Coordinates of C-alpha atoms and ligand atoms in Angstrom, one line a residue:
M1 CA 7.6 -31.5 16.0
S2 CA 5.8 -31.1 19.2
S3 CA 2.2 -31.8 20.4
K4 CA 2.7 -29.8 23.5
P5 CA 0.4 -26.8 24.0
I6 CA 1.0 -23.1 23.2
G7 CA 0.7 -21.1 26.4
V8 CA -1.0 -17.6 26.3
F9 CA -1.5 -15.2 29.1
D10 CA -3.0 -11.8 29.7
S11 CA -4.2 -9.7 32.5
G12 CA -7.7 -10.8 31.7
V13 CA -10.1 -11.6 28.9
G14 CA -8.5 -9.3 26.3
G15 CA -5.8 -11.6 25.2
T16 CA -8.5 -13.9 23.9
S17 CA -8.5 -11.5 20.8
I18 CA -4.9 -12.7 20.1
W19 CA -5.6 -16.3 21.1
K20 CA -8.4 -16.4 18.5
E21 CA -6.1 -15.4 15.7
I22 CA -3.6 -18.1 16.9
Q23 CA -6.4 -20.7 16.9
K24 CA -7.5 -19.5 13.5
L25 CA -4.1 -19.8 11.9
L26 CA -3.0 -22.9 13.7
P27 CA -6.0 -25.0 14.2
N28 CA -4.0 -28.1 15.0
E29 CA -2.3 -26.6 18.0
D30 CA -3.5 -27.3 21.6
T31 CA -3.5 -24.1 23.7
I32 CA -3.7 -23.1 27.4
Y33 CA -4.9 -19.6 28.2
L34 CA -4.6 -17.8 31.4
A35 CA -6.8 -14.8 32.2
D36 CA -5.3 -13.2 35.3
S37 CA -8.5 -11.1 35.7
K38 CA -8.0 -11.0 39.5
N39 CA -4.9 -8.7 39.0
A40 CA -6.4 -6.6 36.1
P41 CA -5.7 -3.9 35.2
Y42 CA -1.9 -4.5 34.9
G43 CA -1.6 -1.0 33.2
E44 CA -1.9 0.7 36.5
K45 CA 0.7 -1.3 38.3
S46 CA 4.5 -0.7 38.7
Q47 CA 6.9 -2.4 36.3
E48 CA 8.2 -4.6 39.1
E49 CA 4.6 -5.7 39.9
I50 CA 3.9 -6.4 36.2
L51 CA 7.2 -8.5 36.1
Q52 CA 6.2 -10.6 39.1
L53 CA 2.7 -11.3 37.7
S54 CA 4.2 -12.3 34.3
I55 CA 6.7 -14.6 36.1
K56 CA 3.8 -16.2 38.0
N57 CA 1.8 -16.7 34.8
T58 CA 4.9 -18.1 33.0
E59 CA 5.7 -20.6 35.7
L60 CA 2.1 -21.9 35.6
L61 CA 2.2 -22.3 31.8
L62 CA 5.6 -24.1 32.0
E63 CA 4.2 -26.4 34.8
K64 CA 1.4 -27.3 32.3
G65 CA 4.0 -28.2 29.7
C66 CA 3.9 -25.3 27.2
K67 CA 6.3 -25.2 24.3
L68 CA 6.0 -21.6 23.6
I69 CA 4.5 -18.7 25.5
V70 CA 2.6 -15.8 24.0
V71 CA 2.5 -12.7 26.2
A72 CA -0.9 -11.6 24.8
C73 CA -0.7 -8.3 26.7
N74 CA 1.0 -5.1 25.6
T75 CA 1.5 -3.9 29.2
A76 CA 3.3 -7.2 30.2
T77 CA 5.3 -7.4 26.9
T78 CA 6.6 -3.7 27.1
N79 CA 7.4 -4.1 30.8
A80 CA 8.6 -7.7 31.3
I81 CA 9.3 -9.7 28.1
S82 CA 13.1 -9.0 28.1
N83 CA 13.4 -10.3 31.7
L84 CA 11.3 -13.3 30.8
R85 CA 13.5 -14.1 27.9
A86 CA 16.6 -13.8 30.0
Q87 CA 15.2 -16.1 32.8
Y88 CA 13.5 -18.9 30.8
K89 CA 14.6 -21.0 27.8
V90 CA 11.1 -21.3 26.2
P91 CA 10.4 -19.0 23.3
F92 CA 8.2 -15.9 24.0
I93 CA 6.2 -14.0 21.5
G94 CA 5.0 -10.6 22.7
I95 CA 2.7 -7.8 21.3
E96 CA 3.5 -4.1 21.1
P97 CA 1.4 -1.3 19.7
A98 CA 1.7 -1.5 15.9
I99 CA 3.0 2.0 15.3
K100 CA 5.2 1.2 12.2
P101 CA 2.3 0.2 9.8
A102 CA 0.3 3.1 11.0
A103 CA 3.2 5.6 10.5
L104 CA 3.9 4.2 7.1
Q105 CA 0.3 4.6 5.9
S106 CA -0.7 7.8 7.5
K107 CA -1.5 10.7 5.1
S108 CA -2.1 13.3 7.8
K109 CA 1.2 12.2 9.4
T110 CA -0.7 11.9 12.7
V111 CA -1.1 8.6 14.5
G112 CA -3.1 8.0 17.7
V113 CA -2.0 5.3 20.2
L114 CA -4.6 4.2 22.7
A115 CA -2.9 2.0 25.3
T116 CA -2.5 1.5 29.1
K117 CA -0.4 3.8 31.3
G118 CA 2.0 1.0 31.9
T119 CA 2.6 0.5 28.2
L120 CA 3.0 4.2 27.4
A121 CA 5.4 4.6 30.3
S122 CA 7.7 1.7 29.3
S123 CA 11.1 2.2 27.7
L124 CA 10.3 -0.4 25.0
F125 CA 7.3 1.7 23.9
H126 CA 9.5 4.8 23.8
S127 CA 12.2 3.3 21.7
T128 CA 9.6 1.9 19.2
S129 CA 7.8 5.1 19.1
E130 CA 11.0 7.2 18.5
N131 CA 12.1 4.8 15.7
H132 CA 8.9 5.5 13.7
A133 CA 8.3 9.1 14.8
N134 CA 10.3 10.5 11.8
G135 CA 8.1 13.2 10.5
I136 CA 5.1 11.6 12.2
K137 CA 3.2 13.0 15.1
I138 CA 2.3 10.3 17.6
I139 CA -0.5 11.1 20.1
E140 CA -0.3 9.0 23.1
Q141 CA -3.5 8.4 25.0
E142 CA -4.0 6.4 28.1
G143 CA -7.2 4.3 28.1
T144 CA -7.6 4.5 31.8
G145 CA -10.9 2.8 32.9
L146 CA -11.4 0.8 29.6
V147 CA -9.9 -2.6 30.8
P148 CA -12.2 -2.7 33.9
L149 CA -15.3 -2.0 31.8
I150 CA -14.3 -4.7 29.3
E151 CA -13.5 -7.1 32.1
S152 CA -17.1 -6.7 33.3
G153 CA -18.5 -7.3 29.9
K154 CA -19.4 -3.7 29.2
V155 CA -18.1 -3.3 25.7
A156 CA -20.9 -1.2 24.2
T157 CA -22.6 0.5 27.1
E158 CA -23.2 4.3 27.3
E159 CA -20.5 4.4 30.0
T160 CA -18.0 3.0 27.5
I161 CA -19.0 5.0 24.6
N162 CA -18.8 8.2 26.7
L163 CA -15.3 7.3 28.0
L164 CA -14.1 6.4 24.5
N165 CA -15.4 9.7 23.2
T166 CA -13.4 11.5 25.9
Y167 CA -10.3 9.9 24.7
I168 CA -10.9 9.9 20.9
S169 CA -12.2 13.5 20.4
P170 CA -8.9 15.3 21.2
M171 CA -7.0 12.9 18.8
L172 CA -9.5 13.7 16.0
E173 CA -9.1 17.4 16.7
Q174 CA -5.4 17.0 16.0
D175 CA -6.1 15.2 12.6
M176 CA -5.3 11.6 13.5
D177 CA -6.0 9.3 10.5
H178 CA -4.8 6.0 12.1
L179 CA -5.7 4.7 15.6
V180 CA -3.4 2.0 16.9
L181 CA -5.0 -0.2 19.5
G182 CA -2.2 -0.8 22.1
C183 CA -4.0 -3.1 24.4
T184 CA -5.3 -6.6 23.6
H185 CA -8.6 -5.7 25.3
Y186 CA -9.3 -3.0 22.9
P187 CA -10.2 -5.0 19.8
Y188 CA -13.4 -5.8 21.5
L189 CA -14.2 -2.1 21.3
I190 CA -13.9 -2.0 17.5
P191 CA -17.6 -2.0 16.8
T192 CA -18.1 0.9 19.2
L193 CA -15.1 2.8 17.9
K194 CA -16.3 2.4 14.4
S195 CA -19.5 4.1 15.5
I196 CA -17.4 7.1 16.9
L197 CA -14.7 7.4 14.4
P198 CA -15.1 9.1 10.9
D199 CA -14.7 6.6 8.0
H200 CA -11.3 7.8 6.9
V201 CA -9.7 6.8 10.3
K202 CA -8.2 3.4 10.1
I203 CA -8.0 1.2 13.2
I204 CA -4.8 -0.8 13.5
D205 CA -4.3 -3.9 15.8
S206 CA -1.7 -6.5 15.7
G207 CA -3.4 -9.7 16.5
E208 CA -2.9 -11.5 13.1
A209 CA 0.7 -10.4 13.0
V210 CA 1.3 -11.9 16.4
A211 CA -0.4 -15.3 15.2
R212 CA 1.9 -15.2 12.1
Q213 CA 5.0 -14.7 14.2
V214 CA 3.9 -17.6 16.5
K215 CA 3.7 -19.9 13.4
A216 CA 7.1 -18.7 12.1
V217 CA 8.8 -19.3 15.4
L218 CA 7.2 -22.8 15.8
E219 CA 8.4 -23.6 12.2
K220 CA 11.9 -22.3 12.9
K221 CA 12.3 -24.3 16.1
D222 CA 10.6 -27.4 14.7
L223 CA 7.9 -27.3 17.2
L224 CA 4.8 -27.3 15.0
N225 CA 2.2 -29.9 15.8
T226 CA 1.9 -31.9 12.7
S227 CA -0.6 -34.5 13.9
N228 CA -4.2 -34.5 12.6
N229 CA -5.8 -34.7 16.0
S230 CA -8.3 -32.0 16.8
A231 CA -7.0 -29.5 19.1
I232 CA -7.9 -29.1 22.8
H233 CA -8.0 -25.6 24.3
E234 CA -8.0 -25.1 28.0
L235 CA -8.8 -21.6 29.3
F236 CA -8.4 -20.7 32.9
T237 CA -9.5 -17.6 34.9
N238 CA -9.0 -16.7 38.5
I239 CA -12.3 -14.8 38.7
N240 CA -15.4 -15.6 36.7
P241 CA -15.5 -18.3 34.1
Q242 CA -18.9 -17.1 32.7
V243 CA -17.3 -13.7 31.7
L244 CA -14.3 -15.4 30.0
E245 CA -16.7 -17.9 28.3
S246 CA -18.8 -15.0 26.9
F247 CA -15.7 -13.7 25.1
V248 CA -14.9 -17.1 23.4
N249 CA -18.3 -18.6 22.8
D250 CA -18.1 -17.6 19.1
V251 CA -15.2 -20.0 18.5
E252 CA -16.0 -23.3 17.0
A253 CA -13.5 -25.6 18.7
T254 CA -13.2 -28.1 21.5
L255 CA -12.7 -25.8 24.5
S256 CA -13.1 -25.7 28.3
V257 CA -13.3 -22.6 30.4
Q258 CA -12.5 -23.2 34.1
R259 CA -11.7 -21.3 37.3
L260 CA -8.3 -21.8 38.8
D261 CA -6.5 -20.1 41.7
F262 CA -3.4 -18.7 40.4
Ligands
LIG1 N1 -4.6 -6.6 27.7 C1 -3.6 -5.8 28.4 C2 -2.8 -5.0 27.4 O1 -2.6 -5.5 26.3 C3 -4.4 -4.9 29.4 C4 -3.5 -4.4 30.4 C5 -4.2 -4.1 31.7 O2 -4.7 -5.0 32.4 O3 -4.2 -3.0 32.1 O4 -2.2 -4.1 27.7

């Protein structure tokens, strides 16, 4: 039993898509969210840079007393989580592109993965992808430019739609019937993606699965918050609180969004 907060970090606002699933499933839990928007996009950085940024975020969450850390970023998970686990005692939950359910369900045997350059280049992504590639064609597509657009709140502008079309069209030409969102920023593009994709193409993202995993680990380690106090959520960004706020203002919970230098 622990009333300490769950820590969550991402390169920016995208990880709030995961944070929302956690908050929905575990409404009693306090949370601290770090949006490292100053350093976004992580996906264009080297593995060493991604690791150093992940360490910086982890240290801050530990200073704030977090009992578990969610790496709400595919790029940081695939490039840094094994080092983080080796270096710190706190449990870490990460997120990786959900290739497995897509590969199992695909009828056309063709699955598209939209993710950052850093995720697609990682060895963790490659080994997961190879494990499920049996008889399945996996089309890897870098989503270059999408994270900066989302970070500036442009989720449904013409520029975003055009860029998405450039990435999606070649995947559709190859008969993709499942599109895996391999970046926690991309769930915010789902309404736009639905307007581009034919009805038979299913979008797969792993936010809910991550939240279930957080719950399972807290239970296993006896760290669930069993009090009936209403939860407190503190969200920090090192750039613009208004932007972060605009991504969480649909959540009915006690939360504060603040600017912090980190
Ligand atoms: N949300 C991060 C992810 O899931 C975005 C990475 C980036 O900043 O490029 O990969």
